[in-house]
mmCIF file of C-alpha atoms in Angstrom:
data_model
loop_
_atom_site.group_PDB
_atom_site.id
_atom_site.type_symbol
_atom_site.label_atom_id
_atom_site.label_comp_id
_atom_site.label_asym_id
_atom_site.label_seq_id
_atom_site.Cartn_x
_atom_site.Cartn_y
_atom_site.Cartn_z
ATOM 1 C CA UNK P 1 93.149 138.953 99.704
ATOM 2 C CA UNK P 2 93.772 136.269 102.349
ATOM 3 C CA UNK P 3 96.454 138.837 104.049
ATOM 4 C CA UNK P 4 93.499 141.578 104.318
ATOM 5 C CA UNK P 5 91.158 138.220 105.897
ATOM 6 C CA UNK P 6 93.761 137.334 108.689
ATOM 7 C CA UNK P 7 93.958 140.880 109.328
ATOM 8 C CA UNK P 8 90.780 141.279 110.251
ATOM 9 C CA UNK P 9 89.519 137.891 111.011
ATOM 10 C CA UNK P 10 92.773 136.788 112.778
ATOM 11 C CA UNK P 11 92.522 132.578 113.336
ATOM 12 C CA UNK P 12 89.064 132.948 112.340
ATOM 13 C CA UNK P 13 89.033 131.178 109.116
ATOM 14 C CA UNK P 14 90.725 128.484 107.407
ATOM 15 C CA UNK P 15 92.130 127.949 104.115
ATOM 16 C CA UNK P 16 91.716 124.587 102.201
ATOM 17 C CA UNK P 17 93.326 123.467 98.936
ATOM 18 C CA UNK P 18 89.609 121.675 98.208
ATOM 19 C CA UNK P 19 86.738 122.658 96.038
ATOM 20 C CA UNK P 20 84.306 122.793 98.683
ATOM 21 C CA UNK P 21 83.822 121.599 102.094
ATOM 22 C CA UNK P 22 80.882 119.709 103.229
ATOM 23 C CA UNK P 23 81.293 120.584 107.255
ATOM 24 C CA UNK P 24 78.362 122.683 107.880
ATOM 25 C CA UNK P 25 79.876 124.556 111.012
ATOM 26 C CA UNK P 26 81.554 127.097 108.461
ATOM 27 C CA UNK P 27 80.576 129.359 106.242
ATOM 28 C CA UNK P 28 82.406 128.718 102.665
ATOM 29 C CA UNK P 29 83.348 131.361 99.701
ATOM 30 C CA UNK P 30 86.214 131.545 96.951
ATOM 31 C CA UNK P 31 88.312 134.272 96.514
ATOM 32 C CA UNK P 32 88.836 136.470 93.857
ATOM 33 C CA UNK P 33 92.283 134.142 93.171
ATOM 34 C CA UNK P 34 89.851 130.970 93.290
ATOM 35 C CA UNK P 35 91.019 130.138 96.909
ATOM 36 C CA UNK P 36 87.812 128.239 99.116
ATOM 37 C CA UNK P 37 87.782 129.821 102.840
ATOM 38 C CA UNK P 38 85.463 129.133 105.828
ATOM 39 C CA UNK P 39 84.402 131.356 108.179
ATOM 40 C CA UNK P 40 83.174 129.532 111.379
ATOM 41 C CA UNK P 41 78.889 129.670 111.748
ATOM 42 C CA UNK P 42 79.563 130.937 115.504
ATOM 43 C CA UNK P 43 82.008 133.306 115.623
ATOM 44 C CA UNK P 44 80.964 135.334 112.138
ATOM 45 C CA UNK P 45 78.349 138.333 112.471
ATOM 46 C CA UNK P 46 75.758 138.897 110.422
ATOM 47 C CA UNK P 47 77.161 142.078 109.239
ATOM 48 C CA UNK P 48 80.365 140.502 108.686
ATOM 49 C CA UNK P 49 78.709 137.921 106.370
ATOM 50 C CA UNK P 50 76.853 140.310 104.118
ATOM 51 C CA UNK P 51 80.395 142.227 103.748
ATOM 52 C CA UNK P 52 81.938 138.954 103.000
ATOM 53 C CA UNK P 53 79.435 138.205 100.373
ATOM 54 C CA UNK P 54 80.193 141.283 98.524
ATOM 55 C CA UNK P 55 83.621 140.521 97.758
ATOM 56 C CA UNK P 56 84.097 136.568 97.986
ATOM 57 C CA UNK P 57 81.633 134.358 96.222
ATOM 58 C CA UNK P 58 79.562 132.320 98.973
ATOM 59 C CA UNK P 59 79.413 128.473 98.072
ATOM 60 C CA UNK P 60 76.697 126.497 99.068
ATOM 61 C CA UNK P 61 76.342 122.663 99.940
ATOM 62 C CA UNK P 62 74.129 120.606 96.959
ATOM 63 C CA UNK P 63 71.491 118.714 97.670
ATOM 64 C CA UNK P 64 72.986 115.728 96.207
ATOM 65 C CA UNK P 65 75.926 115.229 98.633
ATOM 66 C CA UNK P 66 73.342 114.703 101.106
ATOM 67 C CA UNK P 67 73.800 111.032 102.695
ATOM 68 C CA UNK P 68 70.974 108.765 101.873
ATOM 69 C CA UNK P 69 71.765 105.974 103.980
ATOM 70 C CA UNK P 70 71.580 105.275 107.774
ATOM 71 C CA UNK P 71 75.132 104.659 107.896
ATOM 72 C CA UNK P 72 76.397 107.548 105.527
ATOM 73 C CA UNK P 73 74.088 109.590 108.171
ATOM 74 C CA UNK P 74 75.970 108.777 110.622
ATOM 75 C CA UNK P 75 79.360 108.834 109.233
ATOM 76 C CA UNK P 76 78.679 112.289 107.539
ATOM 77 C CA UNK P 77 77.137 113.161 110.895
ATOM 78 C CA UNK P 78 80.633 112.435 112.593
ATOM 79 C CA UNK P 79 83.099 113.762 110.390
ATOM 80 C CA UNK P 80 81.689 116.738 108.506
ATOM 81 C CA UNK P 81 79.019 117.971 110.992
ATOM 82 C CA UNK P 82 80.639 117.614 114.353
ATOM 83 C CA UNK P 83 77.410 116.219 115.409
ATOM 84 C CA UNK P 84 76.613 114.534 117.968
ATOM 85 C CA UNK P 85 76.631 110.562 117.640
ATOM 86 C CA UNK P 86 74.187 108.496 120.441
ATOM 87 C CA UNK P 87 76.277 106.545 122.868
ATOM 88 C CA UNK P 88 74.619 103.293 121.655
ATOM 89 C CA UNK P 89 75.705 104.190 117.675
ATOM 90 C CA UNK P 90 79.143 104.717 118.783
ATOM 91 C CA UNK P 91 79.552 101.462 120.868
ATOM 92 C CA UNK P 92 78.618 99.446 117.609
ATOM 93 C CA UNK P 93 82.288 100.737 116.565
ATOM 94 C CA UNK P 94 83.837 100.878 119.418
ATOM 95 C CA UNK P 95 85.703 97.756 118.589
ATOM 96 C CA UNK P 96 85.327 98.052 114.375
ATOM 97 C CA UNK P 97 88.348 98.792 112.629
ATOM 98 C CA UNK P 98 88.007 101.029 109.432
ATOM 99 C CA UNK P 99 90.245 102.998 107.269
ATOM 100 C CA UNK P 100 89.582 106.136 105.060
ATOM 101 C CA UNK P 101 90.141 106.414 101.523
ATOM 102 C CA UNK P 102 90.092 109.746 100.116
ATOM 103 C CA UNK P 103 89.353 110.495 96.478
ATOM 104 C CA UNK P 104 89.985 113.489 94.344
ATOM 105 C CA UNK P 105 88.930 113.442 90.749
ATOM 106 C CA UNK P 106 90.108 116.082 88.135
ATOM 107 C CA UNK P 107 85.906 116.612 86.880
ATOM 108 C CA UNK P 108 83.022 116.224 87.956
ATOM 109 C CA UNK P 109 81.816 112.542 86.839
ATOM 110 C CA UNK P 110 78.727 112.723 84.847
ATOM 111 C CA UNK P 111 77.059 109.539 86.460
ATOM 112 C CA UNK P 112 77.677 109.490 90.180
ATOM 113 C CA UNK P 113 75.715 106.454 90.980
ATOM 114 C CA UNK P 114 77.434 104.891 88.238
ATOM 115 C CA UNK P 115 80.753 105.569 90.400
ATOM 116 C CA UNK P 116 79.329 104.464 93.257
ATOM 117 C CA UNK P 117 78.262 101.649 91.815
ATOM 118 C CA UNK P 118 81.937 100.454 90.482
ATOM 119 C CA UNK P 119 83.267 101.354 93.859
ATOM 120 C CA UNK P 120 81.657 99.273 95.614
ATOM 121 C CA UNK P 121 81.544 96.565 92.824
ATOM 122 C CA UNK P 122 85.216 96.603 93.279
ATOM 123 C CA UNK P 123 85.875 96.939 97.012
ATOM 124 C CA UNK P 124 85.762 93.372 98.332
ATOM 125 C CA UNK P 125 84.621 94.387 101.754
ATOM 126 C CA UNK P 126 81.701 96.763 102.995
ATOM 127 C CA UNK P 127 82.105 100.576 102.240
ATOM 128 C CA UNK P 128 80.586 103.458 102.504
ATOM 129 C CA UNK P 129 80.800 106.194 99.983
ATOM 130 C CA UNK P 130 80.478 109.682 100.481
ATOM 131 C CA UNK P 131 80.885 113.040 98.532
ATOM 132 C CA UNK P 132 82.345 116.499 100.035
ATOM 133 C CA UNK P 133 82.328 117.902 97.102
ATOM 134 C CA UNK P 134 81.644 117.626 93.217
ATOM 135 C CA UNK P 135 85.251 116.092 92.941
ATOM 136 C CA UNK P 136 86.191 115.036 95.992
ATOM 137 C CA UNK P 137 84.754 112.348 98.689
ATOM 138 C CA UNK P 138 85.657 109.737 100.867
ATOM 139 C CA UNK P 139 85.645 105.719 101.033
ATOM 140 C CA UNK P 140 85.110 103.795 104.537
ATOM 141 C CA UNK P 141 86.636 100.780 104.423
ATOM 142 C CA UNK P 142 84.793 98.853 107.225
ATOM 143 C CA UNK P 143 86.980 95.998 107.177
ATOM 144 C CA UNK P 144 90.490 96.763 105.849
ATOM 145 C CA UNK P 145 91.696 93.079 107.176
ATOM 146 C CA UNK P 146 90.645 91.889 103.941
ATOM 147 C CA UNK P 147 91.534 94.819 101.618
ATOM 148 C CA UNK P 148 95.571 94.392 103.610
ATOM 149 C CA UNK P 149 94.983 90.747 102.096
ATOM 150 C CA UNK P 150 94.918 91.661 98.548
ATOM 151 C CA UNK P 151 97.976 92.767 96.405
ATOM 152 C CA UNK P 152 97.688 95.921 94.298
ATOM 153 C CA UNK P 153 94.004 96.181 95.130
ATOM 154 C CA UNK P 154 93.599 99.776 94.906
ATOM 155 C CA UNK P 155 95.967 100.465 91.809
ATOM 156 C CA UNK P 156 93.651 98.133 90.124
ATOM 157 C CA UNK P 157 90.124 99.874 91.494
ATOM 158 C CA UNK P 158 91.713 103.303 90.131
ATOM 159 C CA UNK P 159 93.337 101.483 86.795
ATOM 160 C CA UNK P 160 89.516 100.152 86.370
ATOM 161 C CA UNK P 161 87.878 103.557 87.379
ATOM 162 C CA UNK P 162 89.863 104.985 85.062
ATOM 163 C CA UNK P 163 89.604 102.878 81.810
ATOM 164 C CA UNK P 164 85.837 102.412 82.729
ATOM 165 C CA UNK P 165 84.980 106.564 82.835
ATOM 166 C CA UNK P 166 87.336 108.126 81.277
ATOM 167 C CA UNK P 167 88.151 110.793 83.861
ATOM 168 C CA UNK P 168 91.543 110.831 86.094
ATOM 169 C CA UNK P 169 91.505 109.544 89.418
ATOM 170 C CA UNK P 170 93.793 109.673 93.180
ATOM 171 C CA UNK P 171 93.796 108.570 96.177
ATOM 172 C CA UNK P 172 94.877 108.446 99.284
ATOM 173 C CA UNK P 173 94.815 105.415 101.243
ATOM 174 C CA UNK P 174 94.770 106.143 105.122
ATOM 175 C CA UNK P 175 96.026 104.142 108.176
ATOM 176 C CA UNK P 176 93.960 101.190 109.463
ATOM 177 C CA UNK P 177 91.768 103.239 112.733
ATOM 178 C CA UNK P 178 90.828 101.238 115.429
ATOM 179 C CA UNK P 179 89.184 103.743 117.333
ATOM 180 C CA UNK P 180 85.967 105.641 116.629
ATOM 181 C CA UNK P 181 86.906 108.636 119.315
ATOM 182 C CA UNK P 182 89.445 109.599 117.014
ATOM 183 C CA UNK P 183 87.714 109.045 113.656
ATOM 184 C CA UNK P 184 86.775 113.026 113.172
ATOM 185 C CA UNK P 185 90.762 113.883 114.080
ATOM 186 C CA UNK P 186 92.029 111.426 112.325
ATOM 187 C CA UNK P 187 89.734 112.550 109.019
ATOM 188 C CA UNK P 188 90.975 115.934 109.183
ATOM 189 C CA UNK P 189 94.258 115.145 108.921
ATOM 190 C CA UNK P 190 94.524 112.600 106.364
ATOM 191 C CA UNK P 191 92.382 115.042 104.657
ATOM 192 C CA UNK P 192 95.222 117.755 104.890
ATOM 193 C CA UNK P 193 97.596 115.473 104.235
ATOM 194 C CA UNK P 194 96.332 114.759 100.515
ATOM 195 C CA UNK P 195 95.395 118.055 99.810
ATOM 196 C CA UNK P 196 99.313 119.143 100.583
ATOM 197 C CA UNK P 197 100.981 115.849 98.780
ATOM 198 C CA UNK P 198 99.085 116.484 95.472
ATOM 199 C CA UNK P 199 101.070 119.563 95.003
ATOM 200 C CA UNK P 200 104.536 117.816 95.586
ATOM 201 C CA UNK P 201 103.358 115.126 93.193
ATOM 202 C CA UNK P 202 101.123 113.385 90.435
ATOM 203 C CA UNK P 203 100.033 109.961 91.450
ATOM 204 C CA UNK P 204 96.980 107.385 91.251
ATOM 205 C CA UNK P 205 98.122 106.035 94.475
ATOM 206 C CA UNK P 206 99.211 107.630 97.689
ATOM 207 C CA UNK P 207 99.633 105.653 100.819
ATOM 208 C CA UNK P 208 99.775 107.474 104.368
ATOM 209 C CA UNK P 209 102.820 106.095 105.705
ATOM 210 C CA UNK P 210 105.035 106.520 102.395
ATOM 211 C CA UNK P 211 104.085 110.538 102.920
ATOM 212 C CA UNK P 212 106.116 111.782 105.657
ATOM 213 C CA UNK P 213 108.333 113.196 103.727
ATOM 214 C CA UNK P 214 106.398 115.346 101.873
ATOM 215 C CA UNK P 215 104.695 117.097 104.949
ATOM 216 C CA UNK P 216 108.417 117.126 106.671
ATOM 217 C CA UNK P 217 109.220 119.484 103.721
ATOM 218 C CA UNK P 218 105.913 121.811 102.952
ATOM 219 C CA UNK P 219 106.930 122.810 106.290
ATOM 220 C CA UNK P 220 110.546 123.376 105.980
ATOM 221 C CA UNK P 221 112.334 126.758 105.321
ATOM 222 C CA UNK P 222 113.067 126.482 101.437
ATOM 223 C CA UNK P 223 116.823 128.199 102.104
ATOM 224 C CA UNK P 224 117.220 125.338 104.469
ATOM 225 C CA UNK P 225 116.140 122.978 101.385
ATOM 226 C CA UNK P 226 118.054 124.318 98.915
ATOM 227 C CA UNK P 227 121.235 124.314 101.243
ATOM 228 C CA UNK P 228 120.553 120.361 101.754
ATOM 229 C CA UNK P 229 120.814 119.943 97.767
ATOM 230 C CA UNK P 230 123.994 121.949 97.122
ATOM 231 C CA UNK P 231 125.708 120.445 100.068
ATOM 232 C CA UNK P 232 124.885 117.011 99.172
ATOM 233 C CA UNK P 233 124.385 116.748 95.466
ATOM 234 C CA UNK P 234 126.549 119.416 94.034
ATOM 235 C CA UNK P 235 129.540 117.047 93.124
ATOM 236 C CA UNK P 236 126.524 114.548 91.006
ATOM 237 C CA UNK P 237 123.682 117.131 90.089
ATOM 238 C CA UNK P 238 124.700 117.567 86.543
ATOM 239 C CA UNK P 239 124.610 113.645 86.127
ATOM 240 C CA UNK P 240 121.597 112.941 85.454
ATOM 241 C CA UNK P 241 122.098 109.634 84.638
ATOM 242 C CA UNK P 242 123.977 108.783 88.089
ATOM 243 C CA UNK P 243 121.198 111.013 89.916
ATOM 244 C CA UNK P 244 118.243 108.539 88.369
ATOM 245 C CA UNK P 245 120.134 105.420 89.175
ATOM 246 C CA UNK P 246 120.597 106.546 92.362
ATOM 247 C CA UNK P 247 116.818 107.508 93.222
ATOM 248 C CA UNK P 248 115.386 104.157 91.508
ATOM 249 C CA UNK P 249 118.075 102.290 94.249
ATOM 250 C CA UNK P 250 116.758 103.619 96.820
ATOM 251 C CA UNK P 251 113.361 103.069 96.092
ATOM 252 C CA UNK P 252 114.030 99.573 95.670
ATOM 253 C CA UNK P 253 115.258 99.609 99.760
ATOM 254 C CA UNK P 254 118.933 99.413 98.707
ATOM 255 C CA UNK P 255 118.253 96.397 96.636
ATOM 256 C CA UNK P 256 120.849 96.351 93.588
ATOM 257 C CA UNK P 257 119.487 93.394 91.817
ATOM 258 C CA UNK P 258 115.815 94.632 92.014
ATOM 259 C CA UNK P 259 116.915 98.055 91.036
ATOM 260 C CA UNK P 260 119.126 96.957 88.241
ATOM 261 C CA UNK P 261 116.119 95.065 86.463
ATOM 262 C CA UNK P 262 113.842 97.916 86.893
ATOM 263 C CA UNK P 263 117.080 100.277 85.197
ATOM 264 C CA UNK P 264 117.360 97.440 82.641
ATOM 265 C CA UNK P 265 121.392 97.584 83.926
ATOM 266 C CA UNK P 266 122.955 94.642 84.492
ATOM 267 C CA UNK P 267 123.676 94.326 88.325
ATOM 268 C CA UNK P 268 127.544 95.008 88.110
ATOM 269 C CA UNK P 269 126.903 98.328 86.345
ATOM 270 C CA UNK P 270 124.775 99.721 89.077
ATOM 271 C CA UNK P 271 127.256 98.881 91.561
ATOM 272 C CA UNK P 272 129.577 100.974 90.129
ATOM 273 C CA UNK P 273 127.056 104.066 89.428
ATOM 274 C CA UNK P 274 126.170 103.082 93.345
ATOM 275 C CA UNK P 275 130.215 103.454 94.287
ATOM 276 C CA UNK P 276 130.428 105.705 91.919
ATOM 277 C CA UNK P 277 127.896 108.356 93.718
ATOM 278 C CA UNK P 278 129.706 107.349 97.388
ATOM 279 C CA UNK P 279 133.316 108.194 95.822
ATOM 280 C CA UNK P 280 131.880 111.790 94.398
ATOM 281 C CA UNK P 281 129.765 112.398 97.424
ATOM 282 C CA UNK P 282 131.794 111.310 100.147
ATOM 283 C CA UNK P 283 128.325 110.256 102.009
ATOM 284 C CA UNK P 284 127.925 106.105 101.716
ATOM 285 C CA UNK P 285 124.213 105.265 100.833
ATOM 286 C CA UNK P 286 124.452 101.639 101.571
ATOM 287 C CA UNK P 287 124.219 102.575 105.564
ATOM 288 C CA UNK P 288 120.357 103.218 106.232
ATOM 289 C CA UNK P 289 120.806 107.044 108.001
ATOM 290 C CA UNK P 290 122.809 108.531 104.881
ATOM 291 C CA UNK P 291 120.392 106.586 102.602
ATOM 292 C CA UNK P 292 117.827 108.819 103.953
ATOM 293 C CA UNK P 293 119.492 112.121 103.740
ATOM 294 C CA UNK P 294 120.215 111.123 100.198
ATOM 295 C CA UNK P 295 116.782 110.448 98.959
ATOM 296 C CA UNK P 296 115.446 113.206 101.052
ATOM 297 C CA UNK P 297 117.504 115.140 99.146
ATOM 298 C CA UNK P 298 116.256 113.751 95.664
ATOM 299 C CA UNK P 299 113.034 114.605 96.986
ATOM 300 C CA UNK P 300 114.022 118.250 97.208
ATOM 301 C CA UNK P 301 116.130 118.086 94.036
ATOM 302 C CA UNK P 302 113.215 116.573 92.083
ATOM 303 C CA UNK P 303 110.402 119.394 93.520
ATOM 304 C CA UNK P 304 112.665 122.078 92.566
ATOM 305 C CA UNK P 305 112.551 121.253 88.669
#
């Protein structure tokens, strides 16, 4: 189906990994393989649009993910709606500094206000909450100074979420944003970004800047990543022991006394699993650049199961 769309549509429509979308300026339907497209509003005739109903199922925005306060207005109005924000709204930010946190929940919570609630309960600074979708929404931190200042906050919001509804919880924790110009950018991508990690891995908790990885290889030819494990694993693969040892110490930044208490090992016999891997490998992990080859190649290794 999507082969027959770009065929005919060319870059005129975009795939997304999402539910639903909330930006108005497209036109949004789910394939026959359960696949959400947009068509953009302006460039989609109207005879186009009663063909695409026929074979897609159109999808249409709920009332209830309508913003209800001035400031979810405007947020909603700058990132979903490409809208155009008064000069004298944007200067209130001009100097703010916010972060996004995006949220993806397995179902559909029963008691959304409830949610809310907690969230913002939780958050020790001013947010704003708003929903894209019936699963999926987004978390302004308006003062991520003070959220930085506090350990483990959001693994305990989602460990609290979680015990407190019942339901299973992610998200993904963007990069501090000093500028409001780039908000609507920056919100897209993050937004891509979490959408593409989720199908790498299962976690409560991703961060932007431990991601890189991960978009580094959705784009990568996978001969090229399967080369990079046999060339650099196939004297260890079968270990899997060794293999483990070897992921948890880099994790730990090369630490073998903090990796060694998380591997309940005492410190001496990860040293020797560590020179252990070097001997068999012939590529020494204790120098930062091979370190990085190595667990990018874990990375790969681990996908690939």
């Amino acid at each position: 189906m999507l082969e027959k769309l770009k065929e005919h549509f060319g870059d005129n429509f975009i795939v997304t990994q999402e539910d639903f979308s909330t930006d108005t300026t497209y036109y949004w339907f789910k394939t026959p393989e359960n696949i959400t497209v947009g068509f953009p509003t302006n460039k989609i005739q109207k005879e186009e649009l009663a063909l695409l109903t026929i074979f897609l199922t159109p999808l249409s925005k709920k009332a209830s993910y309508e913003p209800k306060s001035s400031e979810e207005t405007f947020w909603s109005t700058l990132l979903f709606q490409n809208g155009q924000i008064p000069s004298s709204e944007l200067e209130e930010y001009k100097s703010a500094s916010f972060r996004f946190i995006h949220f993806h929940l397995k179902d559909e919570p029963s008691e959304r206000e409830a949610f809310n609630g907690a969230i913002k309960s939780l958050f020790p600074s001013k947010s704003v909450i708003i929903w894209e979708s019936e699963t999926n929404g987004i978390i302004i931190d308006l003062d991520p100074n003070v959220t930085d200042s506090i350990e483990n906050l959001y693994e305990s919001i989602v460990d609290t979420i979680i015990s407190d509804f019942y339901f299973e919880l992610s998200m993904y924790i963007g990069l501090s944003n000093g500028s409001i110009t780039e908000a609507t950018s920056r919100y897209h991508w993050e937004k891509s970004c979490f959408s593409i990690v989720r199908q790498f891995t299962k976690k409560k908790i991703y961060k932007s800047e431990e991601l890189l990885p991960y978009l580094l290889l959705h784009e990568a030819n996978p001969i090229t990543l399967k080369k990079i494990t046999e060339e650099t694993l196939k004297n260890v693969i079968d270990d899997r022991d060794l293999i483990q040892s070897i992921k948890v110490y880099l994790d730990c930044n090369m630490n073998v006394s903090l990796a060694a208490k998380k591997l309940y090992l005492h410190r001496n016999t990860l040293q020797y699993r560590v020179d252990k891997f070097i001997e068999k490998t012939g590529i020494d992990i204790k120098h930062f650049g091979n370190a990085v080859s190595i667990y990018l190649a874990l990375m790969i290794e681990g996908l690939r199961k």
